[in-house]
PDB file of C-alpha atoms in Angstrom:
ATOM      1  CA  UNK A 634     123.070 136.565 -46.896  1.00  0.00           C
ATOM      2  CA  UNK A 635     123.876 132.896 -48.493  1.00  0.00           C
ATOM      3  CA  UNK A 636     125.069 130.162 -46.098  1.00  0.00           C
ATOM      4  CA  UNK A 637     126.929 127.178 -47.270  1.00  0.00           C
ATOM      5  CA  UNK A 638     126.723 123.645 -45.905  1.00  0.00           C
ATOM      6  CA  UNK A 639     129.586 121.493 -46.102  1.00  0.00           C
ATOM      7  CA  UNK A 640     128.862 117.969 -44.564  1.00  0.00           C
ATOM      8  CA  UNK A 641     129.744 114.584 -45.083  1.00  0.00           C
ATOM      9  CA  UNK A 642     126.732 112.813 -46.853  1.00  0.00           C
ATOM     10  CA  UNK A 643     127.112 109.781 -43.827  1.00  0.00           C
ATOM     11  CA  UNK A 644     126.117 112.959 -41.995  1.00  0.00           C
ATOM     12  CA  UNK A 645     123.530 113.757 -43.865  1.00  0.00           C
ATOM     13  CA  UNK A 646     120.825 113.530 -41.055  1.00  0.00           C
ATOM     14  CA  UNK A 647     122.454 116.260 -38.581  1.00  0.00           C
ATOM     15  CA  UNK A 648     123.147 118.084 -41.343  1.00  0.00           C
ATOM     16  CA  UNK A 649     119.696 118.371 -42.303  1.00  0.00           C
ATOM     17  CA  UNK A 650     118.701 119.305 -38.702  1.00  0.00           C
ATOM     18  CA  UNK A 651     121.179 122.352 -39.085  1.00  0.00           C
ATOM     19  CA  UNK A 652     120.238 123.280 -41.953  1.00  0.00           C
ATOM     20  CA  UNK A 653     116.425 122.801 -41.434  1.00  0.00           C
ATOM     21  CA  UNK A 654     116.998 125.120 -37.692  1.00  0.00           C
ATOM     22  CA  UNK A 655     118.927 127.973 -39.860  1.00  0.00           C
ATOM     23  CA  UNK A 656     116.411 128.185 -42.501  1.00  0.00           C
ATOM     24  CA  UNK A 657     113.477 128.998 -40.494  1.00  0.00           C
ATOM     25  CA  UNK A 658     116.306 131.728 -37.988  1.00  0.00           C
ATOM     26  CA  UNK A 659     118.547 132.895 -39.934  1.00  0.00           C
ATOM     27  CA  UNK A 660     117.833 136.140 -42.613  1.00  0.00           C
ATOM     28  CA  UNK A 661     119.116 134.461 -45.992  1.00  0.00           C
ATOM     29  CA  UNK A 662     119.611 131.555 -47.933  1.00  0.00           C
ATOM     30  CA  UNK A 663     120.789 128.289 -47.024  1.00  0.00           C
ATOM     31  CA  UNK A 664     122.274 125.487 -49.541  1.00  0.00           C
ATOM     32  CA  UNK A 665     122.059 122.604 -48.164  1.00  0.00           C
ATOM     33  CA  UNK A 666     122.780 119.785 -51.382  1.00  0.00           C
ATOM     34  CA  UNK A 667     120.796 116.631 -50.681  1.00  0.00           C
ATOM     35  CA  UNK A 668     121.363 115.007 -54.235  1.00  0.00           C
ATOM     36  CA  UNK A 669     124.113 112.583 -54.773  1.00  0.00           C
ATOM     37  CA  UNK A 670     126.224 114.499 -57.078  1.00  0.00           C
ATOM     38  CA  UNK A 671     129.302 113.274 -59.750  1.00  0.00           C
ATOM     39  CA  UNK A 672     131.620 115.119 -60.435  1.00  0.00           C
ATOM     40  CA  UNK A 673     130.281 117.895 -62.566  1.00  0.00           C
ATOM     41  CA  UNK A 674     127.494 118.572 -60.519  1.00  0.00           C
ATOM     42  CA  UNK A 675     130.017 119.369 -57.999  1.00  0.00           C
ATOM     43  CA  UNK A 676     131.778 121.997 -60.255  1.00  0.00           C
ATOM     44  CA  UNK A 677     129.077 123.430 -61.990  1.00  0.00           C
ATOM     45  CA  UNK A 678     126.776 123.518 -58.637  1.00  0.00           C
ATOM     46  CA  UNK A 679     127.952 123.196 -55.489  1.00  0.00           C
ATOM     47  CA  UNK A 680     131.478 125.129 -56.256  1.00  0.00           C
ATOM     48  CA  UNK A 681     129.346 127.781 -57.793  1.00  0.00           C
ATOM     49  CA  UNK A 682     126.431 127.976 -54.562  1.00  0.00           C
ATOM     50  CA  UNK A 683     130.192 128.175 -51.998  1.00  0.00           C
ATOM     51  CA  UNK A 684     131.405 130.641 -54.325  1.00  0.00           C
ATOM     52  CA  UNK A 685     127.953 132.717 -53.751  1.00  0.00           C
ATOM     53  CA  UNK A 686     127.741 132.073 -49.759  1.00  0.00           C
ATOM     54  CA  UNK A 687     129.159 135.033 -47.077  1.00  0.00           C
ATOM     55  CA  UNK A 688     129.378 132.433 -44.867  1.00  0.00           C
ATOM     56  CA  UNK A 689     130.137 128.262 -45.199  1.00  0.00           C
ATOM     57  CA  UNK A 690     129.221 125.872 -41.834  1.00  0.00           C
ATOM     58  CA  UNK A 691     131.180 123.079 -41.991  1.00  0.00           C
ATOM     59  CA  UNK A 692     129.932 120.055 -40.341  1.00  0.00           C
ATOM     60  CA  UNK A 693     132.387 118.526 -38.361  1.00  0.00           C
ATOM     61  CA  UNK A 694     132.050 114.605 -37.051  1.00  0.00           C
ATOM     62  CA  UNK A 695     134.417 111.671 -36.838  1.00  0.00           C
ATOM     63  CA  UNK A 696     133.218 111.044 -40.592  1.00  0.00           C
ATOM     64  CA  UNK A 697     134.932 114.759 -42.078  1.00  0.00           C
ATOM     65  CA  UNK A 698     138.476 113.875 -41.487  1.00  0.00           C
ATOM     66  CA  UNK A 699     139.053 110.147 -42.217  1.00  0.00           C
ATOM     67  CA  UNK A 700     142.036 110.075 -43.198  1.00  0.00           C
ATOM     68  CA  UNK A 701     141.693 107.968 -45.991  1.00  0.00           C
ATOM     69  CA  UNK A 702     139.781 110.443 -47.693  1.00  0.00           C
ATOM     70  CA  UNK A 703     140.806 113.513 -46.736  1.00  0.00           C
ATOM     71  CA  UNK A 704     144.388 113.017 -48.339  1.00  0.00           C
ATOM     72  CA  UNK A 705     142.672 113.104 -51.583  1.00  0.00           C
ATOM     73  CA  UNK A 706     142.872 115.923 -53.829  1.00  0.00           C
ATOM     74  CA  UNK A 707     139.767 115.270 -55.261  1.00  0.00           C
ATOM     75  CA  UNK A 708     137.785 114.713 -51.961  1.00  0.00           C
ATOM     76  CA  UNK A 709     134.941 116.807 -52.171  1.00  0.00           C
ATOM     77  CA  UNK A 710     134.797 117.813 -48.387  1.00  0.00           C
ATOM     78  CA  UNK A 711     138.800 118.856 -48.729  1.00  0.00           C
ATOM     79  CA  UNK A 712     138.048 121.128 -52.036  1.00  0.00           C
ATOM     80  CA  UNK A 713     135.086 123.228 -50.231  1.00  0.00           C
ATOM     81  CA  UNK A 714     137.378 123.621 -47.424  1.00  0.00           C
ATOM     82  CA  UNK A 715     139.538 124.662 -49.606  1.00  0.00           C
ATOM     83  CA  UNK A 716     137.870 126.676 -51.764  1.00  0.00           C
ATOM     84  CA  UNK A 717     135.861 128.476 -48.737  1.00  0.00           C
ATOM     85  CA  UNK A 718     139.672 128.889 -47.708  1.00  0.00           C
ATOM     86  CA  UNK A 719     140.954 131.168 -50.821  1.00  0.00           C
ATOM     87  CA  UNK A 720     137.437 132.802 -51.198  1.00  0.00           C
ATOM     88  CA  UNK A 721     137.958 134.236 -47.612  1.00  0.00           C
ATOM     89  CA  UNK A 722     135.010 133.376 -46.667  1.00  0.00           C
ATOM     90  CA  UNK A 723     133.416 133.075 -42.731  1.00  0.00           C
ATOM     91  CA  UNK A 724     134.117 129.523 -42.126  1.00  0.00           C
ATOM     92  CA  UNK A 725     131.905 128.058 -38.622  1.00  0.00           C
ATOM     93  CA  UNK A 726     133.111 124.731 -38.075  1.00  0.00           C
ATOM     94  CA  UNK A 727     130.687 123.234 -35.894  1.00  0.00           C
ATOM     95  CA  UNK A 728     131.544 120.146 -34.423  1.00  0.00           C
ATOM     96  CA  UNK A 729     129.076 117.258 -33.189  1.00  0.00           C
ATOM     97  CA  UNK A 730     130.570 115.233 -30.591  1.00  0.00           C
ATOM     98  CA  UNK A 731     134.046 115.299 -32.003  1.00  0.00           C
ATOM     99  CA  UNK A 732     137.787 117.089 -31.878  1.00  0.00           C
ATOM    100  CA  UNK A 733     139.946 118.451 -34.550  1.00  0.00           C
ATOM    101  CA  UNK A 734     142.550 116.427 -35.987  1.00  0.00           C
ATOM    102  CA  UNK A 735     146.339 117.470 -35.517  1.00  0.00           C
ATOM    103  CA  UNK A 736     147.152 120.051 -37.428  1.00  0.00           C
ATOM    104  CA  UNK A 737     150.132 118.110 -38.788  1.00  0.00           C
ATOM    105  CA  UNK A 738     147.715 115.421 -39.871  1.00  0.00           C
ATOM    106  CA  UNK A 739     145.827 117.678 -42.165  1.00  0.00           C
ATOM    107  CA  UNK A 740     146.961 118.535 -45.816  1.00  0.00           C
ATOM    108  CA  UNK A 741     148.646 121.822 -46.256  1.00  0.00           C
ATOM    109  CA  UNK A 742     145.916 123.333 -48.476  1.00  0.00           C
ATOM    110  CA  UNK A 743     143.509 122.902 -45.388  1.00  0.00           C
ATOM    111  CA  UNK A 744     145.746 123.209 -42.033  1.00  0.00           C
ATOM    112  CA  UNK A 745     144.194 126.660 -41.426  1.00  0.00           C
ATOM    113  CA  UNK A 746     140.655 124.892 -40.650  1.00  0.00           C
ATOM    114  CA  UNK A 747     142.747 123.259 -37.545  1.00  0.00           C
ATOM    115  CA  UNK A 748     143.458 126.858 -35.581  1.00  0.00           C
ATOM    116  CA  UNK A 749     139.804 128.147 -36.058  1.00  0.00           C
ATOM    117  CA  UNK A 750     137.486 128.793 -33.327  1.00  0.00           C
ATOM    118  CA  UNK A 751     134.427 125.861 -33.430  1.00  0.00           C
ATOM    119  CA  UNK A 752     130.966 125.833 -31.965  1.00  0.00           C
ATOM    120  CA  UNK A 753     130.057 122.454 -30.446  1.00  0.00           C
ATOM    121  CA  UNK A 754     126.670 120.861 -30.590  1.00  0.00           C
ATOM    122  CA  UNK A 755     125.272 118.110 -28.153  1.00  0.00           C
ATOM    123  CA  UNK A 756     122.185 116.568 -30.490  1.00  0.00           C
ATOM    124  CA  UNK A 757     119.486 115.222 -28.078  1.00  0.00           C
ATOM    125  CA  UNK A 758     120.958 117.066 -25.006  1.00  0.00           C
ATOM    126  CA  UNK A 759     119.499 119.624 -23.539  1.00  0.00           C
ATOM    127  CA  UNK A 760     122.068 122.502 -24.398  1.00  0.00           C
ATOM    128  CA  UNK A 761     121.941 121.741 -28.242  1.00  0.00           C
ATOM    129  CA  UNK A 762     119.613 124.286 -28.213  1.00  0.00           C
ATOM    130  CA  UNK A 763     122.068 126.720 -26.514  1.00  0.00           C
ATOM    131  CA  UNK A 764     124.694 125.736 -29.011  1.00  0.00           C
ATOM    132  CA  UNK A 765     122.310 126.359 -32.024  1.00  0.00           C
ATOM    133  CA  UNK A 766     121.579 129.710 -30.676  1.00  0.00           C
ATOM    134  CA  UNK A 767     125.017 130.597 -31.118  1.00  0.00           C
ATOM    135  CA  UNK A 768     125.187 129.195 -34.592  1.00  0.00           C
ATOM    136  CA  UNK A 769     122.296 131.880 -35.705  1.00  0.00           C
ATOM    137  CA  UNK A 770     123.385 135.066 -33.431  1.00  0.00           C
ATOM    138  CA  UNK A 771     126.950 134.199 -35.189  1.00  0.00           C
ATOM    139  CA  UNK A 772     125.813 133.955 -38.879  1.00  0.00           C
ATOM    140  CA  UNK A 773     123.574 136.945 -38.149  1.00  0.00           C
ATOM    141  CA  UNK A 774     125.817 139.606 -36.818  1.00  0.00           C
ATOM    142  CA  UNK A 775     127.906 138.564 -39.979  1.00  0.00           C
ATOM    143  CA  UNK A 776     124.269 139.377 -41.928  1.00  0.00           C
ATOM    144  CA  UNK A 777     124.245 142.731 -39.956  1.00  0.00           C
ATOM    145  CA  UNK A 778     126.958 143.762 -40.471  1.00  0.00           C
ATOM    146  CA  UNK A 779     126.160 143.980 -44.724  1.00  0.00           C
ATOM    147  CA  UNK A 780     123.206 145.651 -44.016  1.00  0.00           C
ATOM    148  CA  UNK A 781     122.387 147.234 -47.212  1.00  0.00           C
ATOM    149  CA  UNK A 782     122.271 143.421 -48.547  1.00  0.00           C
ATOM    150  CA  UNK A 783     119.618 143.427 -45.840  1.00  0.00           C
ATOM    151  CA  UNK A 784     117.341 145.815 -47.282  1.00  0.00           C
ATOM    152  CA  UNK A 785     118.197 145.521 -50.556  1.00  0.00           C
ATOM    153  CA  UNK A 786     114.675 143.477 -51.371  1.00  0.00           C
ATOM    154  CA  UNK A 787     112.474 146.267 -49.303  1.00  0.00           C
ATOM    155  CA  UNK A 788     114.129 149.088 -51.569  1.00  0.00           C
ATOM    156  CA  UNK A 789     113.801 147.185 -54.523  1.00  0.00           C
ATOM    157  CA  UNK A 790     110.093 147.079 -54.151  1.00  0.00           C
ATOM    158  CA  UNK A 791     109.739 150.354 -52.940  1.00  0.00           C
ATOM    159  CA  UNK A 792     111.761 151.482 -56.115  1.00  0.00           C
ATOM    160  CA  UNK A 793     109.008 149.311 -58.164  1.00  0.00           C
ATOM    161  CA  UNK A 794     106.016 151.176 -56.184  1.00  0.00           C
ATOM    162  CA  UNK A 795     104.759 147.706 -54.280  1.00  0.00           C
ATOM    163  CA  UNK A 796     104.458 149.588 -50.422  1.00  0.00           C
ATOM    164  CA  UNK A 797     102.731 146.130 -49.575  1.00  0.00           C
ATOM    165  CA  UNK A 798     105.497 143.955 -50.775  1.00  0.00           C
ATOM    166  CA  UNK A 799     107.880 146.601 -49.591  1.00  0.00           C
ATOM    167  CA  UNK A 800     106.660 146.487 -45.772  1.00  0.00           C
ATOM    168  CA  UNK A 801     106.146 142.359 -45.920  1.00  0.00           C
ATOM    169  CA  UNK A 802     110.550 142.331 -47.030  1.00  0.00           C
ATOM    170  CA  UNK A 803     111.080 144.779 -44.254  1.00  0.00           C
ATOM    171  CA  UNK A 804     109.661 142.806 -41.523  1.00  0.00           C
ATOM    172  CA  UNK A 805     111.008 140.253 -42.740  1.00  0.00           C
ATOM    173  CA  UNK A 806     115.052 141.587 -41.331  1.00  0.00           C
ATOM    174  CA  UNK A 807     113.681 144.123 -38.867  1.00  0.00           C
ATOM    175  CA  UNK A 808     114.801 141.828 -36.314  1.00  0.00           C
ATOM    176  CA  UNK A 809     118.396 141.223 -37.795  1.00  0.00           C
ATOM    177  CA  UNK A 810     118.520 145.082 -38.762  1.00  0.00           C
ATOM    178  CA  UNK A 811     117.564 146.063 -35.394  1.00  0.00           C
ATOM    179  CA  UNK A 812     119.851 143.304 -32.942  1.00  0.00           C
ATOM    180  CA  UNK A 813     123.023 143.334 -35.310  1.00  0.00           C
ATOM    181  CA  UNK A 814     123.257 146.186 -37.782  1.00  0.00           C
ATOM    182  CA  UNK A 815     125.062 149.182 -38.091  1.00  0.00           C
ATOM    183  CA  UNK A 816     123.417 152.429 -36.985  1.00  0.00           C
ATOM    184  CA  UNK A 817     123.695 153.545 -41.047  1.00  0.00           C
ATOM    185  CA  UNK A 818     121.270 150.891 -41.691  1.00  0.00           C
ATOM    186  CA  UNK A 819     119.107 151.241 -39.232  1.00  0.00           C
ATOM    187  CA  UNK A 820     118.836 154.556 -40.402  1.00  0.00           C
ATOM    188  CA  UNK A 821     118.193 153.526 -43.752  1.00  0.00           C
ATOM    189  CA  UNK A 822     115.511 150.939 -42.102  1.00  0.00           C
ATOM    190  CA  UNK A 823     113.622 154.073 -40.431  1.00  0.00           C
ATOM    191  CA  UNK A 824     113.664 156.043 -43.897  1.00  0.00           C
ATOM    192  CA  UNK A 825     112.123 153.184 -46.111  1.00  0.00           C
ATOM    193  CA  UNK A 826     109.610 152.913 -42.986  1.00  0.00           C
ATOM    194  CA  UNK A 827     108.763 156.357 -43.309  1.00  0.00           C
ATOM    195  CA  UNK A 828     108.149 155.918 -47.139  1.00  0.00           C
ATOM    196  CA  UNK A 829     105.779 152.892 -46.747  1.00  0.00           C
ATOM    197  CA  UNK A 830     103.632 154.729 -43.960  1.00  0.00           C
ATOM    198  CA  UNK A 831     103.351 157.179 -46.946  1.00  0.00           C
ATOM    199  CA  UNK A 832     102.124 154.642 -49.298  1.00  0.00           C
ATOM    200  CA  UNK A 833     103.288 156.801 -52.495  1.00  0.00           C
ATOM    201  CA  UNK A 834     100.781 159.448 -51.651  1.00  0.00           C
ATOM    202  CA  UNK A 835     102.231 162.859 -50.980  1.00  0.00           C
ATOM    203  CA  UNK A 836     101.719 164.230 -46.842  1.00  0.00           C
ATOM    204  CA  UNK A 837      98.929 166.975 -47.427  1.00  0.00           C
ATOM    205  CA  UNK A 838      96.935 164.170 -47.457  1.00  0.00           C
ATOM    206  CA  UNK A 839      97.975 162.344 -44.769  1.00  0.00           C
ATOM    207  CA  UNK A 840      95.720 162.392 -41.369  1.00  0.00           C
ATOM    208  CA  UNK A 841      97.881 163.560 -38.586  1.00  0.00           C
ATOM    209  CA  UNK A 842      98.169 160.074 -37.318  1.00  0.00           C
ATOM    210  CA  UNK A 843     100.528 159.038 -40.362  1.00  0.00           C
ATOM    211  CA  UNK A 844     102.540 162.546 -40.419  1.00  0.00           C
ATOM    212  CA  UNK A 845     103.427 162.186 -36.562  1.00  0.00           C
ATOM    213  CA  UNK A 846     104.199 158.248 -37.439  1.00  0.00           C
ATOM    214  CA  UNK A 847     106.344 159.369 -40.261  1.00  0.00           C
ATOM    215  CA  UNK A 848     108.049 162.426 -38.704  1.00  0.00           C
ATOM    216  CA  UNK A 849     109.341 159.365 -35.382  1.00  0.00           C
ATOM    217  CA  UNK A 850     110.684 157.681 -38.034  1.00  0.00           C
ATOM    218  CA  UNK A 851     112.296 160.130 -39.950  1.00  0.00           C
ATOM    219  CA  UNK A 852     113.708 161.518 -36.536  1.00  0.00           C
ATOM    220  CA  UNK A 853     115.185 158.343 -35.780  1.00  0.00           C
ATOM    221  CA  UNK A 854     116.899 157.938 -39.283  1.00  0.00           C
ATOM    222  CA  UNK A 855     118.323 161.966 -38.573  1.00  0.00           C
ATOM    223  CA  UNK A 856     119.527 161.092 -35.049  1.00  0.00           C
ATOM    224  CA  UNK A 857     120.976 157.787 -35.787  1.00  0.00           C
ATOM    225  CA  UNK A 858     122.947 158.860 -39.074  1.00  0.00           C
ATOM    226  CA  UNK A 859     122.156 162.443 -40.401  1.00  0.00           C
ATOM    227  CA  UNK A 860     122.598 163.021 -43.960  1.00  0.00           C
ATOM    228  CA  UNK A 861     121.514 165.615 -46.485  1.00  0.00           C
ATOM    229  CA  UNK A 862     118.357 163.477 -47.533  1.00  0.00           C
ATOM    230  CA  UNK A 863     116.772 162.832 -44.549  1.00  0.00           C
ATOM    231  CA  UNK A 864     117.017 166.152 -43.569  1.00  0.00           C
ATOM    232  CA  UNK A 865     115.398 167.460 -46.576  1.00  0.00           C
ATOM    233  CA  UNK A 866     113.147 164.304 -46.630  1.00  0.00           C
ATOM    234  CA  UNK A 867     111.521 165.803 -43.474  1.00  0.00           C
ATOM    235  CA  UNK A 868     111.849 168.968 -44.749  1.00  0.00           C
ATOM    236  CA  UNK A 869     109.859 168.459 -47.641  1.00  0.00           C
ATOM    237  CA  UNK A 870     107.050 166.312 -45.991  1.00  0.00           C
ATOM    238  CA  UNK A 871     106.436 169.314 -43.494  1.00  0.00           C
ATOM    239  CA  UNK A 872     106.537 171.682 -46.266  1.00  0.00           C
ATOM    240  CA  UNK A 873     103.535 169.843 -48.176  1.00  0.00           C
ATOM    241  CA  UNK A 874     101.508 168.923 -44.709  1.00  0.00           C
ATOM    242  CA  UNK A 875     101.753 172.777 -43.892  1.00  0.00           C
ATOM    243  CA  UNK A 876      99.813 173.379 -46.787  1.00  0.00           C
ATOM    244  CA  UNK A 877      96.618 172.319 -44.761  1.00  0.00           C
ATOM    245  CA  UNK A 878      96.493 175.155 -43.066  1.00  0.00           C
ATOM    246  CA  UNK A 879      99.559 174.761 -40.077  1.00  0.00           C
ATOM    247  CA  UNK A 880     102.281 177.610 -40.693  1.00  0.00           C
ATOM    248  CA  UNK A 881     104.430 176.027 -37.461  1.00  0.00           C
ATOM    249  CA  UNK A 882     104.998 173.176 -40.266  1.00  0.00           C
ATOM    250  CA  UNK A 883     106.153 175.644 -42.711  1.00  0.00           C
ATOM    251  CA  UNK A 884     108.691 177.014 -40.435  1.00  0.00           C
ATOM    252  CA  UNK A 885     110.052 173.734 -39.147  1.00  0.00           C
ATOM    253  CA  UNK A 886     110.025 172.409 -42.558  1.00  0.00           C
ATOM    254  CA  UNK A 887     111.878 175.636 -43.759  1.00  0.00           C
ATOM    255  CA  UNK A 888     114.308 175.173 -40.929  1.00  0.00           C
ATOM    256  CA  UNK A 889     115.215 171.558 -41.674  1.00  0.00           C
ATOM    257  CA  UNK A 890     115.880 172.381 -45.182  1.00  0.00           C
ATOM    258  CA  UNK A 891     118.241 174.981 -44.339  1.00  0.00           C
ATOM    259  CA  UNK A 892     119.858 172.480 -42.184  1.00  0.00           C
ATOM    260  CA  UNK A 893     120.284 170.272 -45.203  1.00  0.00           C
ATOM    261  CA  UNK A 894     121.654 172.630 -47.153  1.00  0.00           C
ATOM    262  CA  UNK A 895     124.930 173.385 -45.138  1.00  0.00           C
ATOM    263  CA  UNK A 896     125.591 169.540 -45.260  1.00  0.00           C
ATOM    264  CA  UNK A 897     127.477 167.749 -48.012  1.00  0.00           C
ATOM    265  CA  UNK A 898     126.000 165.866 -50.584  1.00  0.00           C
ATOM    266  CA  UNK A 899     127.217 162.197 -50.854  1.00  0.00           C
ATOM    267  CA  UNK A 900     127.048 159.098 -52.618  1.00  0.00           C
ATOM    268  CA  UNK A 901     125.176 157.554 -50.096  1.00  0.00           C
ATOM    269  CA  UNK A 902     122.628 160.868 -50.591  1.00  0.00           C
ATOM    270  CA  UNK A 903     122.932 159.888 -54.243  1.00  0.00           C
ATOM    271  CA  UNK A 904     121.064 156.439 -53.704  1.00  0.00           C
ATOM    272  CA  UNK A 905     118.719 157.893 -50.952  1.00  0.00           C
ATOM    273  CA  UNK A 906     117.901 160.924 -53.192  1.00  0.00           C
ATOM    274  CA  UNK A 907     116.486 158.819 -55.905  1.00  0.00           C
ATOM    275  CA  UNK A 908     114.476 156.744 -53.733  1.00  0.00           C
ATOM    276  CA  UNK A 909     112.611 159.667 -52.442  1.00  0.00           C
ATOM    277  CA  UNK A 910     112.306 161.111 -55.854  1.00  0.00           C
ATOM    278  CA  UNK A 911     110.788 157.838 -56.785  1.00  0.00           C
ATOM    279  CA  UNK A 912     108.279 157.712 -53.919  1.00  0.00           C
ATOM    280  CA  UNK A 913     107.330 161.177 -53.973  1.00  0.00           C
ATOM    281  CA  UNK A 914     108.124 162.795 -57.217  1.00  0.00           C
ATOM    282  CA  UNK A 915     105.357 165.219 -56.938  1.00  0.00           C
ATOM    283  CA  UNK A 916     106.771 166.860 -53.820  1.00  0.00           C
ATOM    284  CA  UNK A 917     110.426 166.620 -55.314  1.00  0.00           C
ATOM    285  CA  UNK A 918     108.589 169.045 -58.418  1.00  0.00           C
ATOM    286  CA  UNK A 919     106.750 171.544 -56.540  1.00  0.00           C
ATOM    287  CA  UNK A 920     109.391 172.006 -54.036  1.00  0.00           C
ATOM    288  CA  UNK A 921     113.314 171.690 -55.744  1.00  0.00           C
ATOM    289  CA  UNK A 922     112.529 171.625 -59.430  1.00  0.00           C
ATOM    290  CA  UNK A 923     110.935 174.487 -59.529  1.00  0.00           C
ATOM    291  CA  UNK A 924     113.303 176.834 -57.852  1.00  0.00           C
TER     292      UNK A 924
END
């Protein structure tokens, strides 16, 4: 997730506040510019960093609409509006201590700003803390709501075979996974969890401890979006931990496979598939390639 901030540089010090509060709460990136910038600096960077952002906070004060400025095509606070406009992206205007000018007052290209809904801050009153809060729960249920950009860092490094960096990137969004996310992803969250309690070492090694840990978690992946793979992900793992000597494993592994079988095979199972084949390739031989 990559939030934008457009501000006035007269507003440069509330700006930085904002931006300061959302980088240590919000799950992402924030660009906050705090160069001054000529002209191509603004094309070739701060165009390109709007272009980037899912969502662009636009700092609102009695500065952002003088009119004397604004009318200007080449007004650098009217082309990110304007650009954040034809992108489509989530525009937050957030407005410190001041309204929104006519909409009639506005230039065409930007009029659409004018009928948007606005969160209001009070700096150095006691409910600008309130008002923040609703800044962050905002720009976070937009960040749930992508959530396989959410865990795209934890599966890279689980793809890679670093469990330790793969556990540090998932706490990292557990919160934001957990609060705003849809239940596919926190499905997906449960499975990777799973995999890391594994550590890349197959379950017939595993004390009893980790197996029960990883069978809650692949439980909770099956009952909060069931596919194919975590099905046969369980499957599997009971298969190999049976082989210690506990045939009740055998049969519920057995079972679950079955169960996996009857289901259809997507593209999501595609993706899932190879991640498990990559984290345990030696149960993915002894147990499907060999059959």
């Amino acid at each position: 997730m990559n939030v934008f901030i457009s501000y006035r540089h007269k507003d440069w010090g509330i700006a930085r506040q904002i931006a300061e509060q959302l980088r240590r709460r919000v799950n992402g990136y924030v660009f906050f510019d705090e160069r001054s910038i000529d002209q191509a600096d603004f094309e070739k960077s701060i165009l390109s960093h709007l272009r980037q952002s899912q969502v662009v906070v636009i700092i609102v004060t009695d500065n952002t609409f003088a009119a004397d400025r604004i009318i200007q095509s080449d007004d650098w606070i009217r082309r990110e509006m304007k650009e954040a406009l034809y992108q489509g992206k989530d525009i937050v205007p957030v407005r410190i201590n001041a309204p929104f000018p006519p909409k009639h007052q506005l230039p065409p290209d930007i009029q659409a700003i004018a009928h948007m809904n606005s969160l209001e801050l009070y700096p150095g009153h006691r409910v600008f803390e309130a008002g923040l809060q609703n800044l962050v729960d905002f720009i976070n249920r937009i960040s749930g709501s992508e959530g396989e950009n959410i865990l795209y860092k934890t599966k890279e490094a689980l793809l890679q075979g670093n469990y330790l960096g793969a556990r540090r990137e998932l706490e990292k969004v557990l919160d934001v996974l957990d609060t705003y996310a849809e239940p596919q992803y926190i499905a997906r969250g449960d499975f990777y969890r799973a995999l890391i309690q594994l550590n890349g070492k197959r379950p017939y090694i595993q004390t009893f401890p980790t197996m029960r840990e990883v069978e809650t978690w692949m439980r909770s992946a099956i009952n909060r979006h069931k596919t194919l793979t975590y099905l046969l992900g369980l499957g599997l793992f009971k298969l190999d931990f049976s082989r210690n000597g506990l045939s009740h494993y055998q049969e519920e592994g057995l079972a679950l496979l079955n169960e996996a079988i009857r289901l259809p095979q997507t593209t999501e199972d595609d993706e899932l598939l190879a991640i498990l084949a990559t984290c345990q390739p030696y149960i993915i031989n002894d147990y499907l390639n060999n059959d």
